[in-house]
Amino acid sequence: IQFPPLWIMKIIINALSGNGDALMFSPALKLLKEKLPESEIDMLVMFRSVKEMYLNHPALRSIFHIDFLKQSKLKSISELRKLKQNDYDYSINVYPSNRLEYNVVNALIGAKHKISHHYIHTNTSRAEFFNDILINEIKDRHNVLQNIDLIKPIVDVNDESAGAMEIYVSENDTLDADQWMIENGLNSKKLAGIHPGSSVLKNHIHKRWSKEGYVELIKYLCDEKDFEVLLFGNEYELNNEIISASGHDAKIASTSNFMDSIARMKHCSIFISNDTAFMHCAAALSLPTVAIFGYTNSKELFPWMTKNVVVRKELECSPCFYNSPKPAECKFTGADEFKCMKLIKAEDVKNAVDRLIG
């Protein structure tokens, strides 16, 4: 007779930022469940696409979605009070969470132990003191490993145990993607995926490499490398402009459902992207990835555990962006503003493609 354990540890993961940051916690999540197989692990998310991405993850018991950005604060507090009734042993703020609001959420959940980072660039107004276990942020350390640090107070793990990022695509999403490929005549084609957009939050529209560069890249991939191109992301106006200017019949592969994109990405042989969630998703799918970086830190954010080439310019001022609520800004103005991206030429990205696929 097997008796259930007398005490089951309850843990909630607060993955309140975007898909890329949430995805980089997945190696830590896997280790947590491996070390504590009887534990009950839940996740709290703010974006529906993050819930879609983690919906089929075998380590999670439940995923709670609270739309902090669109609903009233009163309703959000009410929903957090319901979570408090679960009597969690640990609550963890996924890295990076360097905002007052994230620490307030961690406090309101009321776990016995609250884990978060102590950030290099912070101040008392961020209320890190709401957490009783603080892990020191380490400059130039990959986000995946920063997240591994968060679970070290709970389980015995080391950097070498950090595996690849994981996305679990459902059978229905896989079948739908296969059907979409057939309907668009792509099932027997060699496919390259591109994400030319980025979030516009915190001024991150400047993460985007030039539209003209992507147009030239598409021509190169199609005319000289015999690829068909799939464009990803919800920046449909940008995608349509790029397709029109390139003169090629590239396909927009994203829909309003995030997992449609992921299931279709699996069919690609190579992925080219700015520093975005789609870049990290490509890494999770083990796709050879060309990652285009400007002011963000490629040492902390390069495509994890997949064949990759980072394209960036070695400028004294770059990288200049660090984890804080402050929007991205450049010390230069005029034509030199965000020149870290503007100096990247099409030849730089073409050469990166050649290094990956020959």
mmCIF file of C-alpha atoms in Angstrom:
data_model
loop_
_atom_site.group_PDB
_atom_site.id
_atom_site.type_symbol
_atom_site.label_atom_id
_atom_site.label_comp_id
_atom_site.label_asym_id
_atom_site.label_seq_id
_atom_site.Cartn_x
_atom_site.Cartn_y
_atom_site.Cartn_z
ATOM 1 C CA ILE A 1 0.000 0.000 0.000
ATOM 2 C CA GLN A 2 1.329 3.423 -0.958
ATOM 3 C CA PHE A 3 0.337 6.170 1.431
ATOM 4 C CA PRO A 4 0.191 9.805 0.296
ATOM 5 C CA PRO A 5 2.810 12.117 1.821
ATOM 6 C CA LEU A 6 1.758 13.814 5.036
ATOM 7 C CA TRP A 7 2.736 17.221 3.666
ATOM 8 C CA ILE A 8 2.719 18.423 0.063
ATOM 9 C CA MET A 9 4.660 21.551 -0.751
ATOM 10 C CA LYS A 10 2.630 24.213 -2.557
ATOM 11 C CA ILE A 11 4.437 26.672 -4.833
ATOM 12 C CA ILE A 12 3.154 29.470 -7.061
ATOM 13 C CA ILE A 13 5.219 30.987 -9.877
ATOM 14 C CA ASN A 14 4.447 34.629 -10.675
ATOM 15 C CA ALA A 15 5.199 34.911 -14.403
ATOM 16 C CA LEU A 16 3.780 38.384 -14.806
ATOM 17 C CA SER A 17 6.005 39.701 -17.586
ATOM 18 C CA GLY A 18 5.883 38.696 -21.262
ATOM 19 C CA ASN A 19 6.294 35.370 -23.013
ATOM 20 C CA GLY A 20 10.057 35.528 -23.407
ATOM 21 C CA ASP A 21 10.742 36.177 -19.724
ATOM 22 C CA ALA A 22 8.174 33.564 -18.690
ATOM 23 C CA LEU A 23 9.661 30.977 -21.045
ATOM 24 C CA MET A 24 13.145 31.425 -19.573
ATOM 25 C CA PHE A 25 11.787 30.093 -16.268
ATOM 26 C CA SER A 26 10.863 26.742 -17.859
ATOM 27 C CA PRO A 27 14.204 25.002 -17.088
ATOM 28 C CA ALA A 28 13.816 26.000 -13.424
ATOM 29 C CA LEU A 29 10.218 24.768 -13.418
ATOM 30 C CA LYS A 30 11.281 21.387 -14.757
ATOM 31 C CA LEU A 31 13.946 21.050 -12.070
ATOM 32 C CA LEU A 32 11.486 22.024 -9.334
ATOM 33 C CA LYS A 33 9.106 19.255 -10.337
ATOM 34 C CA GLU A 34 11.890 16.703 -10.748
ATOM 35 C CA LYS A 35 13.261 17.431 -7.279
ATOM 36 C CA LEU A 36 9.801 17.716 -5.678
ATOM 37 C CA PRO A 37 7.596 15.301 -7.651
ATOM 38 C CA GLU A 38 4.818 15.380 -5.045
ATOM 39 C CA SER A 39 4.639 19.180 -4.968
ATOM 40 C CA GLU A 40 1.717 21.202 -6.275
ATOM 41 C CA ILE A 41 2.968 23.986 -8.537
ATOM 42 C CA ASP A 42 0.691 26.724 -9.864
ATOM 43 C CA MET A 43 1.407 29.733 -12.061
ATOM 44 C CA LEU A 44 0.003 33.255 -12.071
ATOM 45 C CA VAL A 45 0.177 35.157 -15.379
ATOM 46 C CA MET A 46 -0.856 38.604 -16.568
ATOM 47 C CA PHE A 47 -0.896 37.927 -20.325
ATOM 48 C CA ARG A 48 -3.205 35.399 -21.945
ATOM 49 C CA SER A 49 -0.480 34.356 -24.395
ATOM 50 C CA VAL A 50 1.696 33.243 -21.467
ATOM 51 C CA LYS A 51 -1.184 31.083 -20.229
ATOM 52 C CA GLU A 52 -1.523 29.582 -23.721
ATOM 53 C CA MET A 53 2.210 28.843 -23.791
ATOM 54 C CA TYR A 54 2.203 27.034 -20.415
ATOM 55 C CA LEU A 55 -1.252 25.450 -20.646
ATOM 56 C CA ASN A 56 0.045 21.946 -21.459
ATOM 57 C CA HIS A 57 3.106 21.986 -19.220
ATOM 58 C CA PRO A 58 3.100 18.735 -17.182
ATOM 59 C CA ALA A 59 4.721 20.334 -14.111
ATOM 60 C CA LEU A 60 1.839 22.739 -13.476
ATOM 61 C CA ARG A 61 -1.348 21.972 -11.586
ATOM 62 C CA SER A 62 -3.199 25.221 -12.383
ATOM 63 C CA ILE A 63 -2.630 28.487 -14.252
ATOM 64 C CA PHE A 64 -4.358 31.629 -13.017
ATOM 65 C CA HIS A 65 -4.802 34.582 -15.362
ATOM 66 C CA ILE A 66 -5.388 38.010 -13.807
ATOM 67 C CA ASP A 67 -5.637 40.855 -16.304
ATOM 68 C CA PHE A 68 -3.971 43.494 -14.139
ATOM 69 C CA LEU A 69 -3.603 45.932 -17.034
ATOM 70 C CA LYS A 70 -7.256 46.026 -18.137
ATOM 71 C CA GLN A 71 -9.392 45.332 -15.095
ATOM 72 C CA SER A 72 -9.883 47.400 -11.947
ATOM 73 C CA LYS A 73 -7.398 47.230 -9.086
ATOM 74 C CA LEU A 74 -10.249 46.210 -6.787
ATOM 75 C CA LYS A 75 -11.042 43.163 -8.902
ATOM 76 C CA SER A 76 -7.353 42.215 -9.131
ATOM 77 C CA ILE A 77 -6.975 42.425 -5.344
ATOM 78 C CA SER A 78 -10.085 40.285 -4.909
ATOM 79 C CA GLU A 79 -8.640 37.603 -7.189
ATOM 80 C CA LEU A 80 -5.310 37.689 -5.356
ATOM 81 C CA ARG A 81 -7.127 37.181 -2.047
ATOM 82 C CA LYS A 82 -8.655 34.003 -3.472
ATOM 83 C CA LEU A 83 -5.155 32.781 -4.336
ATOM 84 C CA LYS A 84 -4.064 33.500 -0.761
ATOM 85 C CA GLN A 85 -6.565 30.865 0.391
ATOM 86 C CA ASN A 86 -4.372 28.208 -1.294
ATOM 87 C CA ASP A 87 -1.862 28.688 1.553
ATOM 88 C CA TYR A 88 1.289 28.471 -0.550
ATOM 89 C CA ASP A 89 4.619 27.567 1.020
ATOM 90 C CA TYR A 90 6.604 29.517 -1.585
ATOM 91 C CA SER A 91 5.822 32.210 -4.124
ATOM 92 C CA ILE A 92 8.453 33.092 -6.735
ATOM 93 C CA ASN A 93 8.717 36.217 -8.871
ATOM 94 C CA VAL A 94 10.121 35.099 -12.225
ATOM 95 C CA TYR A 95 13.243 37.004 -13.289
ATOM 96 C CA PRO A 96 13.164 39.860 -14.216
ATOM 97 C CA SER A 97 10.471 41.401 -11.994
ATOM 98 C CA ASN A 98 12.055 44.673 -10.970
ATOM 99 C CA ARG A 99 8.840 46.603 -10.296
ATOM 100 C CA LEU A 100 6.901 47.682 -7.221
ATOM 101 C CA GLU A 101 3.724 46.073 -8.576
ATOM 102 C CA TYR A 102 5.280 42.604 -8.844
ATOM 103 C CA ASN A 103 6.489 42.725 -5.242
ATOM 104 C CA VAL A 104 3.055 43.900 -4.091
ATOM 105 C CA VAL A 105 1.469 40.933 -5.868
ATOM 106 C CA ASN A 106 3.940 38.585 -4.202
ATOM 107 C CA ALA A 107 3.026 40.064 -0.826
ATOM 108 C CA LEU A 108 -0.743 39.841 -1.385
ATOM 109 C CA ILE A 109 -0.553 36.155 -2.311
ATOM 110 C CA GLY A 110 0.656 35.641 1.242
ATOM 111 C CA ALA A 111 2.932 32.635 0.840
ATOM 112 C CA LYS A 112 4.990 31.566 3.849
ATOM 113 C CA HIS A 113 8.153 32.430 1.907
ATOM 114 C CA LYS A 114 8.384 34.965 -0.905
ATOM 115 C CA ILE A 115 11.327 34.750 -3.301
ATOM 116 C CA SER A 116 12.508 37.435 -5.684
ATOM 117 C CA HIS A 117 15.707 39.121 -6.838
ATOM 118 C CA HIS A 118 17.589 41.996 -5.312
ATOM 119 C CA TYR A 119 18.374 44.033 -8.415
ATOM 120 C CA ILE A 120 21.543 45.928 -9.180
ATOM 121 C CA HIS A 121 19.521 48.950 -10.340
ATOM 122 C CA THR A 122 16.823 49.361 -7.712
ATOM 123 C CA ASN A 123 15.647 51.572 -4.862
ATOM 124 C CA THR A 124 13.409 51.332 -1.819
ATOM 125 C CA SER A 125 10.354 52.385 -3.836
ATOM 126 C CA ARG A 126 10.407 48.965 -5.540
ATOM 127 C CA ALA A 127 9.559 47.383 -2.147
ATOM 128 C CA GLU A 128 11.908 44.426 -2.419
ATOM 129 C CA PHE A 129 11.519 44.168 1.375
ATOM 130 C CA PHE A 130 8.074 42.586 0.807
ATOM 131 C CA ASN A 131 10.029 39.407 -0.030
ATOM 132 C CA ASP A 132 11.807 37.481 2.716
ATOM 133 C CA ILE A 133 14.243 35.643 0.382
ATOM 134 C CA LEU A 134 16.193 37.880 -1.987
ATOM 135 C CA ILE A 135 18.618 36.552 -4.602
ATOM 136 C CA ASN A 136 21.314 38.895 -5.845
ATOM 137 C CA GLU A 137 21.050 39.773 -9.538
ATOM 138 C CA ILE A 138 24.324 39.035 -11.375
ATOM 139 C CA LYS A 139 25.329 41.139 -14.372
ATOM 140 C CA ASP A 140 25.935 39.281 -17.668
ATOM 141 C CA ARG A 141 24.362 36.081 -16.281
ATOM 142 C CA HIS A 142 21.817 34.515 -18.609
ATOM 143 C CA ASN A 143 18.184 34.915 -17.576
ATOM 144 C CA VAL A 144 17.737 31.135 -17.496
ATOM 145 C CA LEU A 145 20.454 30.890 -14.845
ATOM 146 C CA GLN A 146 19.074 33.875 -12.913
ATOM 147 C CA ASN A 147 15.847 31.863 -12.683
ATOM 148 C CA ILE A 148 17.715 28.754 -11.577
ATOM 149 C CA ASP A 149 19.067 30.877 -8.710
ATOM 150 C CA LEU A 150 15.490 31.525 -7.579
ATOM 151 C CA ILE A 151 14.788 27.860 -6.832
ATOM 152 C CA LYS A 152 18.075 27.169 -5.004
ATOM 153 C CA PRO A 153 16.545 28.087 -1.604
ATOM 154 C CA ILE A 154 13.995 25.296 -2.162
ATOM 155 C CA VAL A 155 15.911 22.487 -3.930
ATOM 156 C CA ASP A 156 19.542 21.488 -4.414
ATOM 157 C CA VAL A 157 20.436 22.416 -8.006
ATOM 158 C CA ASN A 158 23.403 23.926 -9.821
ATOM 159 C CA ASP A 159 24.012 25.702 -13.123
ATOM 160 C CA GLU A 160 24.989 22.475 -14.882
ATOM 161 C CA SER A 161 21.536 21.033 -14.205
ATOM 162 C CA ALA A 162 19.821 23.795 -16.200
ATOM 163 C CA GLY A 163 18.393 22.225 -19.324
ATOM 164 C CA ALA A 164 16.791 23.624 -22.449
ATOM 165 C CA MET A 165 13.677 25.769 -22.438
ATOM 166 C CA GLU A 166 10.453 23.881 -23.143
ATOM 167 C CA ILE A 167 7.148 24.561 -24.853
ATOM 168 C CA TYR A 168 4.559 21.788 -24.944
ATOM 169 C CA VAL A 169 2.525 21.957 -28.157
ATOM 170 C CA SER A 170 -0.790 20.097 -28.042
ATOM 171 C CA GLU A 171 -1.701 17.433 -30.565
ATOM 172 C CA ASN A 172 -4.560 19.603 -31.855
ATOM 173 C CA ASP A 173 -2.238 22.578 -32.411
ATOM 174 C CA THR A 174 0.221 20.309 -34.203
ATOM 175 C CA LEU A 175 -2.476 18.903 -36.486
ATOM 176 C CA ASP A 176 -3.840 22.377 -37.212
ATOM 177 C CA ALA A 177 -0.353 23.577 -38.152
ATOM 178 C CA ASP A 178 0.171 20.580 -40.418
ATOM 179 C CA GLN A 179 -3.127 21.332 -42.151
ATOM 180 C CA TRP A 180 -2.202 25.021 -42.544
ATOM 181 C CA MET A 181 1.062 24.005 -44.194
ATOM 182 C CA ILE A 182 -0.782 21.780 -46.655
ATOM 183 C CA GLU A 183 -3.396 24.427 -47.464
ATOM 184 C CA ASN A 184 -0.661 26.975 -48.200
ATOM 185 C CA GLY A 185 1.464 24.600 -50.257
ATOM 186 C CA LEU A 186 4.304 24.698 -47.714
ATOM 187 C CA ASN A 187 4.434 21.139 -46.422
ATOM 188 C CA SER A 188 7.307 20.149 -48.720
ATOM 189 C CA LYS A 189 9.130 23.491 -48.676
ATOM 190 C CA LYS A 190 12.264 24.620 -46.860
ATOM 191 C CA LEU A 191 11.040 27.306 -44.462
ATOM 192 C CA ALA A 192 12.716 30.265 -42.780
ATOM 193 C CA GLY A 193 10.890 32.049 -39.963
ATOM 194 C CA ILE A 194 11.304 35.770 -39.312
ATOM 195 C CA HIS A 195 10.011 38.029 -36.567
ATOM 196 C CA PRO A 196 10.675 41.633 -37.639
ATOM 197 C CA GLY A 197 8.629 43.282 -34.891
ATOM 198 C CA SER A 198 8.855 43.751 -31.139
ATOM 199 C CA SER A 199 6.843 44.996 -28.215
ATOM 200 C CA VAL A 200 6.294 48.742 -28.071
ATOM 201 C CA LEU A 201 6.108 48.772 -24.255
ATOM 202 C CA LYS A 202 8.946 50.657 -22.536
ATOM 203 C CA ASN A 203 10.002 52.127 -25.901
ATOM 204 C CA HIS A 204 11.124 48.706 -27.144
ATOM 205 C CA ILE A 205 10.044 49.510 -30.674
ATOM 206 C CA HIS A 206 13.730 50.412 -31.034
ATOM 207 C CA LYS A 207 14.637 46.731 -30.663
ATOM 208 C CA ARG A 208 13.539 46.350 -34.273
ATOM 209 C CA TRP A 209 16.080 46.007 -37.024
ATOM 210 C CA SER A 210 15.245 48.089 -40.106
ATOM 211 C CA LYS A 211 12.350 47.163 -42.366
ATOM 212 C CA GLU A 212 14.656 47.671 -45.352
ATOM 213 C CA GLY A 213 17.091 45.164 -43.886
ATOM 214 C CA TYR A 214 14.387 42.524 -43.548
ATOM 215 C CA VAL A 215 13.218 43.164 -47.119
ATOM 216 C CA GLU A 216 16.744 42.546 -48.423
ATOM 217 C CA LEU A 217 17.072 39.484 -46.185
ATOM 218 C CA ILE A 218 13.851 37.945 -47.542
ATOM 219 C CA LYS A 219 15.070 38.432 -51.104
ATOM 220 C CA TYR A 220 18.333 36.716 -50.177
ATOM 221 C CA LEU A 221 16.625 33.786 -48.450
ATOM 222 C CA CYS A 222 14.207 33.230 -51.339
ATOM 223 C CA ASP A 223 16.400 33.958 -54.354
ATOM 224 C CA GLU A 224 19.735 32.569 -53.215
ATOM 225 C CA LYS A 225 18.919 30.081 -50.466
ATOM 226 C CA ASP A 226 15.714 28.575 -51.875
ATOM 227 C CA PHE A 227 13.637 29.254 -48.756
ATOM 228 C CA GLU A 228 9.999 30.098 -48.373
ATOM 229 C CA VAL A 229 9.565 32.722 -45.643
ATOM 230 C CA LEU A 230 7.068 32.785 -42.780
ATOM 231 C CA LEU A 231 6.561 36.046 -40.879
ATOM 232 C CA PHE A 232 5.595 35.902 -37.212
ATOM 233 C CA GLY A 233 4.169 38.370 -34.710
ATOM 234 C CA ASN A 234 1.037 40.499 -34.458
ATOM 235 C CA GLU A 235 2.624 43.515 -36.187
ATOM 236 C CA TYR A 236 0.510 42.760 -39.243
ATOM 237 C CA GLU A 237 0.902 46.188 -40.853
ATOM 238 C CA LEU A 238 4.683 45.899 -40.662
ATOM 239 C CA ASN A 239 4.613 42.329 -41.964
ATOM 240 C CA ASN A 240 2.427 43.273 -44.928
ATOM 241 C CA GLU A 241 4.694 46.215 -45.782
ATOM 242 C CA ILE A 242 7.733 43.949 -45.745
ATOM 243 C CA ILE A 243 6.040 41.329 -47.928
ATOM 244 C CA SER A 244 4.924 43.974 -50.422
ATOM 245 C CA ALA A 245 8.365 45.589 -50.619
ATOM 246 C CA SER A 246 10.195 42.273 -50.977
ATOM 247 C CA GLY A 247 8.129 41.165 -53.964
ATOM 248 C CA HIS A 248 7.931 37.632 -52.547
ATOM 249 C CA ASP A 249 4.922 35.643 -51.439
ATOM 250 C CA ALA A 250 5.938 35.341 -47.802
ATOM 251 C CA LYS A 251 3.186 34.161 -45.476
ATOM 252 C CA ILE A 252 2.054 35.680 -42.192
ATOM 253 C CA ALA A 253 2.032 32.682 -39.867
ATOM 254 C CA SER A 254 0.751 34.215 -36.617
ATOM 255 C CA THR A 255 -2.860 34.444 -35.470
ATOM 256 C CA SER A 256 -4.512 35.732 -32.301
ATOM 257 C CA ASN A 257 -3.651 32.377 -30.654
ATOM 258 C CA PHE A 258 -0.001 32.278 -29.597
ATOM 259 C CA MET A 259 0.264 28.513 -29.926
ATOM 260 C CA ASP A 260 -0.695 28.693 -33.616
ATOM 261 C CA SER A 261 2.577 30.527 -34.117
ATOM 262 C CA ILE A 262 4.593 28.027 -32.079
ATOM 263 C CA ALA A 263 3.140 24.993 -33.865
ATOM 264 C CA ARG A 264 3.929 26.563 -37.248
ATOM 265 C CA MET A 265 7.414 27.627 -36.153
ATOM 266 C CA LYS A 266 8.265 23.964 -35.623
ATOM 267 C CA HIS A 267 8.242 23.540 -39.405
ATOM 268 C CA CYS A 268 11.046 26.099 -39.907
ATOM 269 C CA SER A 269 14.672 25.187 -40.578
ATOM 270 C CA ILE A 270 16.043 28.539 -39.386
ATOM 271 C CA PHE A 271 14.702 31.543 -37.477
ATOM 272 C CA ILE A 272 15.813 35.187 -37.672
ATOM 273 C CA SER A 273 14.562 37.668 -35.098
ATOM 274 C CA ASN A 274 15.139 40.757 -33.048
ATOM 275 C CA ASP A 275 15.507 40.222 -29.291
ATOM 276 C CA THR A 276 11.897 39.158 -28.668
ATOM 277 C CA ALA A 277 9.820 36.333 -27.221
ATOM 278 C CA PHE A 278 9.735 34.648 -30.624
ATOM 279 C CA MET A 279 13.529 34.457 -30.578
ATOM 280 C CA HIS A 280 13.365 32.587 -27.262
ATOM 281 C CA CYS A 281 10.569 30.374 -28.562
ATOM 282 C CA ALA A 282 12.746 29.429 -31.535
ATOM 283 C CA ALA A 283 15.475 28.434 -29.073
ATOM 284 C CA ALA A 284 12.956 26.342 -27.092
ATOM 285 C CA LEU A 285 12.111 24.539 -30.344
ATOM 286 C CA SER A 286 15.848 23.957 -30.988
ATOM 287 C CA LEU A 287 15.780 25.970 -34.217
ATOM 288 C CA PRO A 288 19.071 27.426 -35.496
ATOM 289 C CA THR A 289 18.582 31.104 -34.674
ATOM 290 C CA VAL A 290 20.028 34.400 -35.860
ATOM 291 C CA ALA A 291 19.489 36.904 -33.030
ATOM 292 C CA ILE A 292 19.751 40.634 -33.804
ATOM 293 C CA PHE A 293 20.666 42.715 -30.732
ATOM 294 C CA GLY A 294 20.974 46.432 -30.139
ATOM 295 C CA TYR A 295 20.854 47.987 -26.670
ATOM 296 C CA THR A 296 19.829 44.850 -24.740
ATOM 297 C CA ASN A 297 22.401 42.475 -23.274
ATOM 298 C CA SER A 298 23.052 39.475 -25.520
ATOM 299 C CA LYS A 299 25.105 37.784 -22.781
ATOM 300 C CA GLU A 300 21.953 37.615 -20.677
ATOM 301 C CA LEU A 301 19.487 36.937 -23.481
ATOM 302 C CA PHE A 302 21.124 34.955 -26.291
ATOM 303 C CA PRO A 303 19.112 31.988 -27.674
ATOM 304 C CA TRP A 304 19.574 29.414 -24.935
ATOM 305 C CA MET A 305 20.866 25.921 -25.786
ATOM 306 C CA THR A 306 20.368 26.057 -29.528
ATOM 307 C CA LYS A 307 22.723 26.691 -32.431
ATOM 308 C CA ASN A 308 22.802 30.462 -32.818
ATOM 309 C CA VAL A 309 24.638 33.485 -34.154
ATOM 310 C CA VAL A 310 24.242 36.836 -32.401
ATOM 311 C CA VAL A 311 24.435 39.890 -34.661
ATOM 312 C CA ARG A 312 25.308 43.107 -32.857
ATOM 313 C CA LYS A 313 27.723 46.026 -33.053
ATOM 314 C CA GLU A 314 30.467 46.398 -30.434
ATOM 315 C CA LEU A 315 29.818 49.941 -29.295
ATOM 316 C CA GLU A 316 31.178 51.379 -26.047
ATOM 317 C CA CYS A 317 27.680 52.391 -24.994
ATOM 318 C CA SER A 318 26.004 49.057 -25.788
ATOM 319 C CA PRO A 319 24.356 47.289 -24.066
ATOM 320 C CA CYS A 320 22.859 50.157 -22.101
ATOM 321 C CA PHE A 321 19.440 48.780 -21.123
ATOM 322 C CA TYR A 322 18.986 47.081 -17.777
ATOM 323 C CA ASN A 323 16.029 45.589 -15.934
ATOM 324 C CA SER A 324 13.961 48.414 -14.494
ATOM 325 C CA PRO A 325 10.589 50.079 -15.082
ATOM 326 C CA LYS A 326 12.315 52.830 -17.062
ATOM 327 C CA PRO A 327 11.756 52.842 -20.845
ATOM 328 C CA ALA A 328 14.653 52.369 -23.227
ATOM 329 C CA GLU A 329 16.405 55.579 -24.159
ATOM 330 C CA CYS A 330 19.525 56.537 -26.095
ATOM 331 C CA LYS A 331 22.147 59.105 -25.160
ATOM 332 C CA PHE A 332 22.433 60.069 -28.822
ATOM 333 C CA THR A 333 19.907 62.092 -30.811
ATOM 334 C CA GLY A 334 19.075 62.602 -34.457
ATOM 335 C CA ALA A 335 20.535 60.160 -36.961
ATOM 336 C CA ASP A 336 22.704 58.534 -34.273
ATOM 337 C CA GLU A 337 19.794 57.677 -31.963
ATOM 338 C CA PHE A 338 19.812 53.902 -31.360
ATOM 339 C CA LYS A 339 22.648 53.573 -33.847
ATOM 340 C CA CYS A 340 23.394 50.188 -32.249
ATOM 341 C CA MET A 341 20.591 48.864 -34.485
ATOM 342 C CA LYS A 342 21.000 51.241 -37.403
ATOM 343 C CA LEU A 343 24.622 50.189 -37.973
ATOM 344 C CA ILE A 344 23.631 46.557 -38.563
ATOM 345 C CA LYS A 345 23.608 45.945 -42.307
ATOM 346 C CA ALA A 346 21.886 43.290 -44.378
ATOM 347 C CA GLU A 347 25.263 41.715 -45.137
ATOM 348 C CA ASP A 348 25.829 41.177 -41.414
ATOM 349 C CA VAL A 349 22.616 39.168 -41.114
ATOM 350 C CA LYS A 350 23.177 37.301 -44.393
ATOM 351 C CA ASN A 351 26.612 36.236 -43.157
ATOM 352 C CA ALA A 352 25.036 35.018 -39.927
ATOM 353 C CA VAL A 353 22.558 32.926 -41.926
ATOM 354 C CA ASP A 354 25.444 31.427 -43.919
ATOM 355 C CA ARG A 355 27.305 30.576 -40.733
ATOM 356 C CA LEU A 356 24.271 28.670 -39.471
ATOM 357 C CA ILE A 357 23.213 26.791 -42.585
ATOM 358 C CA GLY A 358 26.163 27.059 -45.012
#
